[in-house]
Amino acid sequence: MDVNLKSVNIFNSDTITLDKKINFIFGKNGTGKSTLSRTIKEQFVDKDVRIFQGIDSVVANGKLNSITLGNENVEAEKNIKGR
């Protein structure tokens, strides 16, 4: 999967190739992780692409969570946790 980064204009490259079935993107604050996640989500809406943000949305108490939370599910997460 080739991700076009030309419109983002914060990376050193115009494209990034994600050639594995599962890819982990990690780095310090302000390095473009969320921007890259948003770009992938926008470019591949018709594909089976799942984006998880934060380890807490994937694993809790040593087990995989039964629900996957992403950018658009912040309100759902608040309701699930009773906030």
Tab-separated table of N, CA and C in Angstrom:
chain	number	residue	atom	x	y	z
A	1	MET	N	0.854	-1.158	0.000
A	1	MET	CA	0.000	0.000	0.000
A	1	MET	C	0.906	1.229	0.000
A	2	ASP	N	0.785	2.062	-1.024
A	2	ASP	CA	1.560	3.297	-1.101
A	2	ASP	C	0.713	4.468	-0.636
A	3	VAL	N	1.192	5.198	0.344
A	3	VAL	CA	0.488	6.352	0.897
A	3	VAL	C	1.104	7.612	0.299
A	4	ASN	N	0.286	8.435	-0.334
A	4	ASN	CA	0.739	9.686	-0.929
A	4	ASN	C	0.811	10.753	0.163
A	5	LEU	N	1.999	11.313	0.365
A	5	LEU	CA	2.214	12.302	1.419
A	5	LEU	C	2.427	13.713	0.870
A	6	LYS	N	2.237	13.901	-0.436
A	6	LYS	CA	2.505	15.202	-1.053
A	6	LYS	C	1.674	16.323	-0.449
A	7	SER	N	0.422	16.052	-0.139
A	7	SER	CA	-0.454	17.101	0.385
A	7	SER	C	-0.173	17.430	1.848
A	8	VAL	N	0.525	16.557	2.539
A	8	VAL	CA	0.791	16.748	3.965
A	8	VAL	C	1.935	17.730	4.178
A	9	ASN	N	3.008	17.573	3.414
A	9	ASN	CA	4.121	18.521	3.403
A	9	ASN	C	4.849	18.667	4.744
A	10	ILE	N	4.918	17.588	5.520
A	10	ILE	CA	5.714	17.631	6.757
A	10	ILE	C	6.749	16.518	6.806
A	11	PHE	N	6.711	15.623	5.814
A	11	PHE	CA	7.630	14.491	5.790
A	11	PHE	C	8.710	14.719	4.742
A	12	ASN	N	9.819	14.006	4.857
A	12	ASN	CA	10.932	14.123	3.914
A	12	ASN	C	10.653	13.431	2.590
A	13	SER	N	9.655	12.586	2.538
A	13	SER	CA	9.341	11.813	1.344
A	13	SER	C	7.921	12.130	0.879
A	14	ASP	N	7.672	11.938	-0.418
A	14	ASP	CA	6.328	12.169	-0.967
A	14	ASP	C	5.426	10.957	-0.824
A	15	THR	N	6.005	9.789	-0.565
A	15	THR	CA	5.219	8.571	-0.388
A	15	THR	C	5.858	7.693	0.678
A	16	ILE	N	5.035	6.832	1.231
A	16	ILE	CA	5.524	5.805	2.142
A	16	ILE	C	4.821	4.515	1.736
A	17	THR	N	5.571	3.443	1.703
A	17	THR	CA	5.010	2.145	1.349
A	17	THR	C	4.860	1.314	2.611
A	18	LEU	N	3.644	0.870	2.861
A	18	LEU	CA	3.357	-0.036	3.970
A	18	LEU	C	3.131	-1.396	3.338
A	19	ASP	N	4.114	-2.282	3.438
A	19	ASP	CA	4.050	-3.544	2.706
A	19	ASP	C	3.796	-4.762	3.583
A	20	LYS	N	3.438	-4.529	4.809
A	20	LYS	CA	3.103	-5.626	5.720
A	20	LYS	C	1.607	-5.606	5.998
A	21	LYS	N	1.074	-6.741	6.429
A	21	LYS	CA	-0.351	-6.811	6.759
A	21	LYS	C	-0.672	-5.944	7.976
A	22	ILE	N	0.272	-5.904	8.936
A	22	ILE	CA	0.110	-5.078	10.132
A	22	ILE	C	1.323	-4.171	10.234
A	23	ASN	N	1.094	-2.879	10.410
A	23	ASN	CA	2.167	-1.897	10.533
A	23	ASN	C	1.967	-1.108	11.816
A	24	PHE	N	3.052	-0.916	12.550
A	24	PHE	CA	3.022	-0.097	13.752
A	24	PHE	C	3.750	1.201	13.463
A	25	ILE	N	3.118	2.299	13.824
A	25	ILE	CA	3.730	3.619	13.646
A	25	ILE	C	3.884	4.205	15.040
A	26	PHE	N	5.103	4.509	15.418
A	26	PHE	CA	5.332	5.066	16.740
A	26	PHE	C	6.424	6.114	16.655
A	27	GLY	N	6.430	7.002	17.619
A	27	GLY	CA	7.429	8.056	17.663
A	27	GLY	C	7.072	9.061	18.741
A	28	LYS	N	7.939	10.038	18.901
A	28	LYS	CA	7.729	11.085	19.901
A	28	LYS	C	6.562	11.986	19.495
A	29	ASN	N	6.052	12.729	20.466
A	29	ASN	CA	5.001	13.706	20.190
A	29	ASN	C	5.476	14.689	19.125
A	30	GLY	N	4.577	15.038	18.230
A	30	GLY	CA	4.875	16.035	17.216
A	30	GLY	C	5.641	15.526	16.002
A	31	THR	N	5.751	14.200	15.852
A	31	THR	CA	6.505	13.668	14.719
A	31	THR	C	5.638	13.298	13.523
A	32	GLY	N	4.315	13.434	13.633
A	32	GLY	CA	3.434	13.205	12.490
A	32	GLY	C	2.661	11.901	12.507
A	33	LYS	N	2.626	11.210	13.643
A	33	LYS	CA	1.903	9.939	13.721
A	33	LYS	C	0.418	10.123	13.426
A	34	SER	N	-0.210	11.077	14.056
A	34	SER	CA	-1.642	11.311	13.837
A	34	SER	C	-1.907	11.812	12.426
A	35	THR	N	-1.016	12.650	11.910
A	35	THR	CA	-1.162	13.151	10.545
A	35	THR	C	-1.083	11.999	9.556
A	36	LEU	N	-0.132	11.114	9.751
A	36	LEU	CA	0.006	9.955	8.876
A	36	LEU	C	-1.221	9.051	8.987
A	37	SER	N	-1.714	8.830	10.190
A	37	SER	CA	-2.911	8.003	10.394
A	37	SER	C	-4.111	8.596	9.680
A	38	ARG	N	-4.297	9.899	9.815
A	38	ARG	CA	-5.414	10.583	9.139
A	38	ARG	C	-5.287	10.469	7.620
A	39	THR	N	-4.077	10.645	7.115
A	39	THR	CA	-3.831	10.572	5.679
A	39	THR	C	-4.150	9.178	5.148
A	40	ILE	N	-3.719	8.151	5.866
A	40	ILE	CA	-4.023	6.773	5.463
A	40	ILE	C	-5.530	6.556	5.449
A	41	LYS	N	-6.184	6.985	6.501
A	41	LYS	CA	-7.636	6.822	6.609
A	41	LYS	C	-8.367	7.510	5.460
A	42	GLU	N	-7.943	8.720	5.096
A	42	GLU	CA	-8.572	9.471	4.009
A	42	GLU	C	-8.335	8.824	2.650
A	43	GLN	N	-7.151	8.287	2.432
A	43	GLN	CA	-6.808	7.741	1.121
A	43	GLN	C	-7.328	6.330	0.879
A	44	PHE	N	-7.643	5.613	1.928
A	44	PHE	CA	-8.017	4.209	1.764
A	44	PHE	C	-9.376	3.905	2.384
A	45	VAL	N	-10.353	4.787	2.168
A	45	VAL	CA	-11.687	4.597	2.734
A	45	VAL	C	-12.382	3.363	2.172
A	46	ASP	N	-12.023	2.956	0.960
A	46	ASP	CA	-12.665	1.803	0.331
A	46	ASP	C	-11.929	0.490	0.590
A	47	LYS	N	-10.902	0.522	1.442
A	47	LYS	CA	-10.107	-0.671	1.767
A	47	LYS	C	-10.355	-1.076	3.218
A	48	ASP	N	-9.974	-2.282	3.556
A	48	ASP	CA	-10.105	-2.759	4.929
A	48	ASP	C	-8.876	-2.318	5.719
A	49	VAL	N	-8.864	-1.038	6.088
A	49	VAL	CA	-7.755	-0.454	6.843
A	49	VAL	C	-8.284	-0.073	8.215
A	50	ARG	N	-7.616	-0.546	9.243
A	50	ARG	CA	-8.037	-0.255	10.620
A	50	ARG	C	-6.916	0.480	11.320
A	51	ILE	N	-7.265	1.589	11.932
A	51	ILE	CA	-6.266	2.414	12.604
A	51	ILE	C	-6.593	2.445	14.087
A	52	PHE	N	-5.618	2.074	14.888
A	52	PHE	CA	-5.745	2.093	16.340
A	52	PHE	C	-4.794	3.150	16.851
A	53	GLN	N	-5.285	4.007	17.711
A	53	GLN	CA	-4.426	5.054	18.263
A	53	GLN	C	-4.268	4.839	19.750
A	54	GLY	N	-3.049	4.663	20.160
A	54	GLY	CA	-2.750	4.454	21.572
A	54	GLY	C	-2.850	2.995	21.937
A	55	ILE	N	-1.912	2.518	22.678
A	55	ILE	CA	-1.892	1.111	23.081
A	55	ILE	C	-3.101	0.762	23.934
A	56	ASP	N	-3.643	1.740	24.664
A	56	ASP	CA	-4.817	1.476	25.493
A	56	ASP	C	-6.050	1.130	24.671
A	57	SER	N	-6.095	1.555	23.400
A	57	SER	CA	-7.242	1.220	22.566
A	57	SER	C	-7.121	-0.178	21.978
A	58	VAL	N	-5.970	-0.821	22.152
A	58	VAL	CA	-5.749	-2.149	21.592
A	58	VAL	C	-5.636	-3.208	22.688
A	59	VAL	N	-4.930	-2.887	23.777
A	59	VAL	CA	-4.675	-3.866	24.835
A	59	VAL	C	-5.029	-3.253	26.186
A	60	ALA	N	-5.715	-4.024	27.011
A	60	ALA	CA	-6.015	-3.595	28.385
A	60	ALA	C	-5.895	-4.812	29.293
A	61	ASN	N	-5.234	-4.659	30.406
A	61	ASN	CA	-5.038	-5.752	31.366
A	61	ASN	C	-4.432	-6.989	30.708
A	62	GLY	N	-3.543	-6.769	29.751
A	62	GLY	CA	-2.876	-7.881	29.093
A	62	GLY	C	-3.714	-8.619	28.068
A	63	LYS	N	-4.923	-8.127	27.773
A	63	LYS	CA	-5.804	-8.780	26.805
A	63	LYS	C	-6.254	-7.771	25.764
A	64	LEU	N	-6.557	-8.270	24.576
A	64	LEU	CA	-7.093	-7.393	23.541
A	64	LEU	C	-8.481	-6.918	23.947
A	65	ASN	N	-8.757	-5.637	23.745
A	65	ASN	CA	-10.083	-5.111	24.017
A	65	ASN	C	-11.080	-5.702	23.029
A	66	SER	N	-12.323	-5.746	23.415
A	66	SER	CA	-13.352	-6.285	22.527
A	66	SER	C	-13.890	-5.228	21.580
A	67	ILE	N	-13.491	-3.992	21.762
A	67	ILE	CA	-13.931	-2.920	20.882
A	67	ILE	C	-12.704	-2.138	20.435
A	68	THR	N	-12.728	-1.711	19.208
A	68	THR	CA	-11.631	-0.950	18.646
A	68	THR	C	-12.041	0.503	18.567
A	69	LEU	N	-11.220	1.366	19.103
A	69	LEU	CA	-11.547	2.784	19.109
A	69	LEU	C	-10.534	3.541	18.266
A	70	GLY	N	-11.035	4.438	17.429
A	70	GLY	CA	-10.172	5.242	16.580
A	70	GLY	C	-10.545	6.703	16.693
A	71	ASN	N	-10.088	7.510	15.766
A	71	ASN	CA	-10.353	8.948	15.790
A	71	ASN	C	-11.831	9.277	15.930
A	72	GLU	N	-12.663	8.612	15.150
A	72	GLU	CA	-14.072	8.974	15.107
A	72	GLU	C	-14.880	8.419	16.271
A	73	ASN	N	-14.266	7.629	17.154
A	73	ASN	CA	-15.001	6.982	18.227
A	73	ASN	C	-14.677	7.516	19.613
A	74	VAL	N	-14.211	8.742	19.705
A	74	VAL	CA	-13.871	9.325	21.000
A	74	VAL	C	-15.108	9.394	21.890
A	75	GLU	N	-16.230	9.783	21.336
A	75	GLU	CA	-17.470	9.867	22.119
A	75	GLU	C	-17.923	8.488	22.580
A	76	ALA	N	-17.779	7.486	21.724
A	76	ALA	CA	-18.150	6.128	22.117
A	76	ALA	C	-17.291	5.649	23.285
A	77	GLU	N	-16.005	5.951	23.237
A	77	GLU	CA	-15.115	5.551	24.324
A	77	GLU	C	-15.552	6.190	25.641
A	78	LYS	N	-15.941	7.465	25.607
A	78	LYS	CA	-16.403	8.146	26.822
A	78	LYS	C	-17.652	7.454	27.378
A	79	ASN	N	-18.573	7.088	26.487
A	79	ASN	CA	-19.799	6.427	26.941
A	79	ASN	C	-19.525	5.045	27.502
A	80	ILE	N	-18.606	4.312	26.895
A	80	ILE	CA	-18.275	2.967	27.364
A	80	ILE	C	-17.648	3.030	28.753
A	81	LYS	N	-16.787	4.001	28.962
A	81	LYS	CA	-16.102	4.138	30.250
A	81	LYS	C	-16.930	4.899	31.279
A	82	GLY	N	-18.128	5.394	30.870
A	82	GLY	CA	-19.010	6.088	31.793
A	82	GLY	C	-18.560	7.462	32.176
A	83	ARG	N	-17.875	8.154	31.257
A	83	ARG	CA	-17.387	9.508	31.551
A	83	ARG	C	-18.375	10.537	31.115
